[in-house]
Coordinates of C-alpha atoms and ligand atoms in Angstrom, one line a residue:
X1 CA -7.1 6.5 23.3
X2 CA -10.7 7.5 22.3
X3 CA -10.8 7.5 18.4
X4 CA -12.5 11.5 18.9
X5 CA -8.9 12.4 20.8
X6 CA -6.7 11.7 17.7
X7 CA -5.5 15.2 17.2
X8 CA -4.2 15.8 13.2
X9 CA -0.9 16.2 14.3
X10 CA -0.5 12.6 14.8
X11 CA -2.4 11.3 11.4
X12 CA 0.1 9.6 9.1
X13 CA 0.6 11.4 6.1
X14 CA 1.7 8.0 4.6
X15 CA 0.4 4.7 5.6
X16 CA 1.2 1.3 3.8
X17 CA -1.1 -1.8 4.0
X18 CA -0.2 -5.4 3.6
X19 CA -3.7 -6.5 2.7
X20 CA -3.2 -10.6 4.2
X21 CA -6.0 -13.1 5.2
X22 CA -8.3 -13.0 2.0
X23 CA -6.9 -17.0 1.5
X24 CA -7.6 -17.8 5.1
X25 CA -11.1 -16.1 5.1
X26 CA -12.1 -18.1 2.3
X27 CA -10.8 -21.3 3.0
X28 CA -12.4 -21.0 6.6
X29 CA -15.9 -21.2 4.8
X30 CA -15.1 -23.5 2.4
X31 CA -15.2 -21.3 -1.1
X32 CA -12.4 -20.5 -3.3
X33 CA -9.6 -18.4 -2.7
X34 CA -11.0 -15.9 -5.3
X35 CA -13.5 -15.1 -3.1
X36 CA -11.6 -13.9 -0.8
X37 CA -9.8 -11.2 -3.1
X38 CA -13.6 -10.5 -4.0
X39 CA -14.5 -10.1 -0.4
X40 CA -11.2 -8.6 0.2
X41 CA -11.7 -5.9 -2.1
X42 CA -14.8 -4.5 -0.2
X43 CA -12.5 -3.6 2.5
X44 CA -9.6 -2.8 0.3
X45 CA -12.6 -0.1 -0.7
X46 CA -13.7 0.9 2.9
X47 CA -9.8 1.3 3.7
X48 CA -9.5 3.8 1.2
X49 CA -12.2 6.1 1.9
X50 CA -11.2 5.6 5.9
X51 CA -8.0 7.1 5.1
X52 CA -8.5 9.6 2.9
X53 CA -11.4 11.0 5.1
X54 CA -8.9 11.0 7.9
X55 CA -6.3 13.3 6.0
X56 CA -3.8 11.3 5.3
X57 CA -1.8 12.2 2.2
X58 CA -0.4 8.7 0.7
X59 CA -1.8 5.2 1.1
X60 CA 0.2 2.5 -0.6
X61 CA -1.7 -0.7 -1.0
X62 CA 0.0 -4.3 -1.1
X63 CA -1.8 -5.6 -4.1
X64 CA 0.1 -8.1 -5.9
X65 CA 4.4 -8.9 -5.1
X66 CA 6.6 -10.3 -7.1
X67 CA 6.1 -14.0 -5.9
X68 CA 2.1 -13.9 -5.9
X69 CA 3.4 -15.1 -10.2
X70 CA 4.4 -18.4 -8.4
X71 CA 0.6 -18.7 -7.1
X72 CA -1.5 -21.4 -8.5
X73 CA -2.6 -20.2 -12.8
X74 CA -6.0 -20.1 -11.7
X75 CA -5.9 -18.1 -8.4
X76 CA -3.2 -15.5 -10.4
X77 CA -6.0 -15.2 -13.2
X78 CA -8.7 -14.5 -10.7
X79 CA -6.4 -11.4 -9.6
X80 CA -5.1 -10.2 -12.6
X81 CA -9.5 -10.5 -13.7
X82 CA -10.2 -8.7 -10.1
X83 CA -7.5 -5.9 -11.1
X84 CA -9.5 -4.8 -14.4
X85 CA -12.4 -5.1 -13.2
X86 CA -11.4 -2.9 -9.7
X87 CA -10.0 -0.5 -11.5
X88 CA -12.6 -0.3 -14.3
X89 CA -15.5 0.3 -11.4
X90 CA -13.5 2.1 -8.9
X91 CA -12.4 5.0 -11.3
X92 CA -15.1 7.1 -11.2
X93 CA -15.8 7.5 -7.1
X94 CA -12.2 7.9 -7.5
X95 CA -12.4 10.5 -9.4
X96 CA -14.9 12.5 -7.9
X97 CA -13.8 12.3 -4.4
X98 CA -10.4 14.2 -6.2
X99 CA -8.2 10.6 -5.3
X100 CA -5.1 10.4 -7.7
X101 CA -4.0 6.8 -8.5
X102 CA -0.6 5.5 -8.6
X103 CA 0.9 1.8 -9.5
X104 CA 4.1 1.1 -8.7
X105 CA 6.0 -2.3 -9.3
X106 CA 7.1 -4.0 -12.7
X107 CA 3.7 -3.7 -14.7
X108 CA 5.2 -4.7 -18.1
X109 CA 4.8 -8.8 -16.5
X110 CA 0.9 -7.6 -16.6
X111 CA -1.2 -8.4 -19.7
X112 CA -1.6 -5.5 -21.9
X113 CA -5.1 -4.9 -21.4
X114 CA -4.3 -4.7 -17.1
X115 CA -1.1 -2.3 -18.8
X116 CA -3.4 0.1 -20.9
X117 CA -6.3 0.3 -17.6
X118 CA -3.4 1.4 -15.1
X119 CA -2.1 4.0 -17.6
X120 CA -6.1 4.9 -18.0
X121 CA -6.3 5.7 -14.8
X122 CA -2.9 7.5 -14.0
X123 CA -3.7 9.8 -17.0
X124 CA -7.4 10.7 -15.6
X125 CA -6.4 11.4 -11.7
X126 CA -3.4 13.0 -12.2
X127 CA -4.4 16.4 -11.5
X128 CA -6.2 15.0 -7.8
X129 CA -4.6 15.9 -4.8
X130 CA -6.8 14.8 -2.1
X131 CA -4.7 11.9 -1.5
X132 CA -2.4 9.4 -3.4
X133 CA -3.5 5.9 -3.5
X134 CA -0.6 3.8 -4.7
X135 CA -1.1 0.3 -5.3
X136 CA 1.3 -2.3 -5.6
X137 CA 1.1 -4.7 -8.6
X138 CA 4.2 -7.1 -9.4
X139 CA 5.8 -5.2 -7.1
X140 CA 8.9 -6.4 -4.4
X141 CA 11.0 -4.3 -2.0
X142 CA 14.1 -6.0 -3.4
X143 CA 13.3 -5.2 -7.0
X144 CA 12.6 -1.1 -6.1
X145 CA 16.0 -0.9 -5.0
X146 CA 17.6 -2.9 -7.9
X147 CA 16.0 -0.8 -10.1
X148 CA 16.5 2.6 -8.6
X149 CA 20.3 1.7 -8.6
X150 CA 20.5 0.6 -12.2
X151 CA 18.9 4.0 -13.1
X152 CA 20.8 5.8 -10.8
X153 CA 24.0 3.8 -12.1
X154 CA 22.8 4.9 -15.8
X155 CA 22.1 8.2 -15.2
X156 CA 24.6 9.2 -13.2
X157 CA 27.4 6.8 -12.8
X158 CA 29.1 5.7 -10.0
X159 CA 29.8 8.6 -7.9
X160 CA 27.5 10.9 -5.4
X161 CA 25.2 8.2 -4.1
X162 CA 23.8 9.3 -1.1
X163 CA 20.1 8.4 1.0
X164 CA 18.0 11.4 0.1
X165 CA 19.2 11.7 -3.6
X166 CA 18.3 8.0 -4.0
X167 CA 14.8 8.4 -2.7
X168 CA 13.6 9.7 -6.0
X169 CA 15.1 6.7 -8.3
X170 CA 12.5 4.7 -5.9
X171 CA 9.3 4.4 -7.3
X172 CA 7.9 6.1 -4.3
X173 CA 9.4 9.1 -5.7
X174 CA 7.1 12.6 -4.5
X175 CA 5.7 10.7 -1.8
X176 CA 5.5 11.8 1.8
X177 CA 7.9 9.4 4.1
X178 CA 6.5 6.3 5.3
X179 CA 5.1 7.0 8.7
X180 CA 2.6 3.7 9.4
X181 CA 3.4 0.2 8.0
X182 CA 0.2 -2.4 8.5
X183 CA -0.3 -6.0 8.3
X184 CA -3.6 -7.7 8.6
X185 CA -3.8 -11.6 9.2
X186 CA -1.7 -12.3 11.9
X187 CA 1.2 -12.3 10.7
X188 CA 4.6 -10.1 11.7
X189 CA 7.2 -9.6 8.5
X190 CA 7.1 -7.3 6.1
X191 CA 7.5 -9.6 3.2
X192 CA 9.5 -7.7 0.6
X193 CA 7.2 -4.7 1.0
X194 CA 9.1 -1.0 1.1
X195 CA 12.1 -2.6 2.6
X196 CA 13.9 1.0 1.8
X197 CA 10.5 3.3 2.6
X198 CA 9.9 1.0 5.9
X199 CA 13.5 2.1 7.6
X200 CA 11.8 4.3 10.1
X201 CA 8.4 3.1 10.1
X202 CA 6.0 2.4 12.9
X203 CA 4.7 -1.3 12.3
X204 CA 1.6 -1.8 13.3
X205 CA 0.4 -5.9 13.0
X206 CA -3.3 -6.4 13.5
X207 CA -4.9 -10.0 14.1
X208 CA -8.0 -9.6 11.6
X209 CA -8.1 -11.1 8.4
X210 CA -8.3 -8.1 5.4
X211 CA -12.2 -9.2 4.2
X212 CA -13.4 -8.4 7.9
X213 CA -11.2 -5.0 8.6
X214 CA -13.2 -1.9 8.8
X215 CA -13.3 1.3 10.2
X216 CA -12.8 0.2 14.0
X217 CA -9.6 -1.9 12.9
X218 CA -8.3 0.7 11.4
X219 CA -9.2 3.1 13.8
X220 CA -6.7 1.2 16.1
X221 CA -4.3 1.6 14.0
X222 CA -4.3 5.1 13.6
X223 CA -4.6 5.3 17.3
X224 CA -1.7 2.7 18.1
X225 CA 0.1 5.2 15.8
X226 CA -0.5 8.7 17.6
X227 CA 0.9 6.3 21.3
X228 CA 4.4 5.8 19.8
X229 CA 7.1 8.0 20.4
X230 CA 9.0 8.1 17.4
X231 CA 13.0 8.2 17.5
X232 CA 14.3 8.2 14.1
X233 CA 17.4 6.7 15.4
X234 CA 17.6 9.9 18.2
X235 CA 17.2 9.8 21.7
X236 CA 13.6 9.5 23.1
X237 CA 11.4 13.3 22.0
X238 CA 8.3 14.4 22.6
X239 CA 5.8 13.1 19.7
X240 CA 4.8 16.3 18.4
X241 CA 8.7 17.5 18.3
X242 CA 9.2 14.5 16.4
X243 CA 6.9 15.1 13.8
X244 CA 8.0 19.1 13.7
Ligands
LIG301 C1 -3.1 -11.6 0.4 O1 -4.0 -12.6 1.0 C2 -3.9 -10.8 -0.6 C3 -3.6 -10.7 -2.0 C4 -2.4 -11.4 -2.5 C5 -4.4 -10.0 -2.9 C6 -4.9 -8.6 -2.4 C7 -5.8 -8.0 -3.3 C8 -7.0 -7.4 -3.0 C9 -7.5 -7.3 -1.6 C10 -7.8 -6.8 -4.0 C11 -7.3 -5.3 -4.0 C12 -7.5 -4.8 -5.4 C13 -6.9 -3.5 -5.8 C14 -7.1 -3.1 -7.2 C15 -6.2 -2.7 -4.8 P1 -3.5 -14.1 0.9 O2 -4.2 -14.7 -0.3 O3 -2.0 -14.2 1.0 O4 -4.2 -14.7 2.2 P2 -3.7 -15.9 3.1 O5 -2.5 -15.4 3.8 O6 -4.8 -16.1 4.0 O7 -3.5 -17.0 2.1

C-alpha cells in the first residue's frame, strides 16, 4: 500500500518499539558498542518525530530491560551516560513540539542523578498532549505484572481481580491499548517487553538494524499495520469495524 493511502483510521494510537541491532551495527564496522547506542539514538530521534507527526497517541520505547544490568560495566555505563545526556538535549524540542515524557520500569536501580533528570522531565511535559513518549528504563514485562499484583494485593486484597481493573496497577496505566509491537534487527521474540500490553498486538519484525531505520522503515510498518485484519480473539471483521 502507497504510504499517501494510509487513511487515519488505521494509524496506531499506540505503537511499541524494541530498538535491537545498535551492537551489531557497531561491531560490523569495527567500533565499540557505545557507538552504536550513539548512532542508535539518532534514529531513536527520527522515530519519534515520525510518529508523532503521523498522529499516533503513545509511543513506548525499549530503552533499557531488566537484564541489559548483566551487560558488560562498561557498555552499561556508556547507557546509563547516553540516558542523561538524551534526556538533558532532547527536553527542549520535546517540549516545544508539546511531547509529554513518561519512564516506566524500576528507576530506583538508576543512579540518582539519571533518577532526579527523569523526574525533571516528567514534571516539565506533563501538561503536553501531543503524544506520550514512554520509555523503558530497567524495565521487564515480568516485573510490570509482579508489581501491579503486589499493589493490587496491597491495596485491595485478594478479591475482585479482573483484566480491565488490573490495567491501571500496570505502569502503562492512561495509555491507549497497544495496537503495533516492533522489532528491529532481525530478530522475532518479544523479550520480556509488555508481555500483558502485547496480548492483542499486531507484531510487526523488521530486518534493519535500529541505527539505519528511518522514515521508509517505518513507513512499512505503519503500512503492514493498516493490511491486518484484527480479531481480538473474534471471528474475522472488517478492519475499520474492528477498530470502531
Ligand atoms: C539494543 O541493541 C539496544 C539497547 C539495549 C539500547 C537502546 C538505546 C538507545 C537506542 C538509546 C535511546 C535513548 C533514549 C533516551 C530513548 P543491542 O545492543 O542489543 O544490539 P545487538 O542485538 O546488535 O547486540
Amino acid at each position: 500500500m502507497a504510504p499517501d493511502s494510509v487513511d487515519t483510521e488505521s494509524i496506531p494510537a499506540h505503537v511499541a518499539v524494541i530498538m535491537d541491532g545498535n551492537g551489531r551495527w557497531a561491531e560490523a564496522r569495527e567500533l565499540p558498542r557505545s557507538e552504536g547506542h550513539r548512532v542508535g539514538l539518532k534514529a531513536t530521534r527520527r522515530a519519534v518525530e515520525f510518529f508523532a507527526n503521523r498522529g499516533v497517541r503513545a509511543l513506548t520505547l525499549f530503552a533499557f530491560s531488566s537484564e541489559n544490568w548483566q551487560r558488560p560495566p562498561a557498555e552499561v555505563e556508556a547507557l546509563l551516560e547516553l540516558f542523561v545526556t538524551a534526556i538533558e538535549e532532547e527536553l527542549p524540542e520535546l517540549r516545544e513540539k508539546g511531547i509529554r515524557l513518561r519512564f516506566i520500569g524500576a528507576r530506583e536501580e538508576f543512579p540518582f542523578e539519571l533518577q532526579a533528570r527523569m523526574r525533571e522531565a516528567e514534571t516539565q511535559t506533563a501538561a503536553n498532549d501531543t503524544m506520550t513518549l514512554v520509555v523503558a528504563l530497567g524495565y521487564g514485562g515480568r516485573w510490570d505484572i509482579l508489581q501491579a499484583a503486589l499493589r493490587w494485593v496491597r491495596e485491595k486484597g485478594g478479591s475482585g481481580l479482573d483484566p480491565a481493573a488490573f490495567d491501571d496497577f500496570l505502569s502503562t496505566a492512561g495509555l491507549p491499548e497497544l495496537d503495533l509491537l516492533i522489532r528491529t534487527g532481525g530478530e522475532q521474540r518479544i523479550s520480556n517487553f509488555l508481555l500483558w500490553q502485547a496480548a492483542y498486538a499486531e507484531l510487526c519484525f523488521l530486518d534493519v538494524l535500529w541505527p539505519d531505520v528511518g522514515e521508509a522503515e517505518l513507513q512499512d510498518a505503519l503500512d503492514t499495520y493498516a493490511r491486518r485484519q484484527r480479531r481480538f480473539g473474534r471471528i474475522g471483521e472488517r478492519r475499520d469495524a474492528a477498530h470502531a
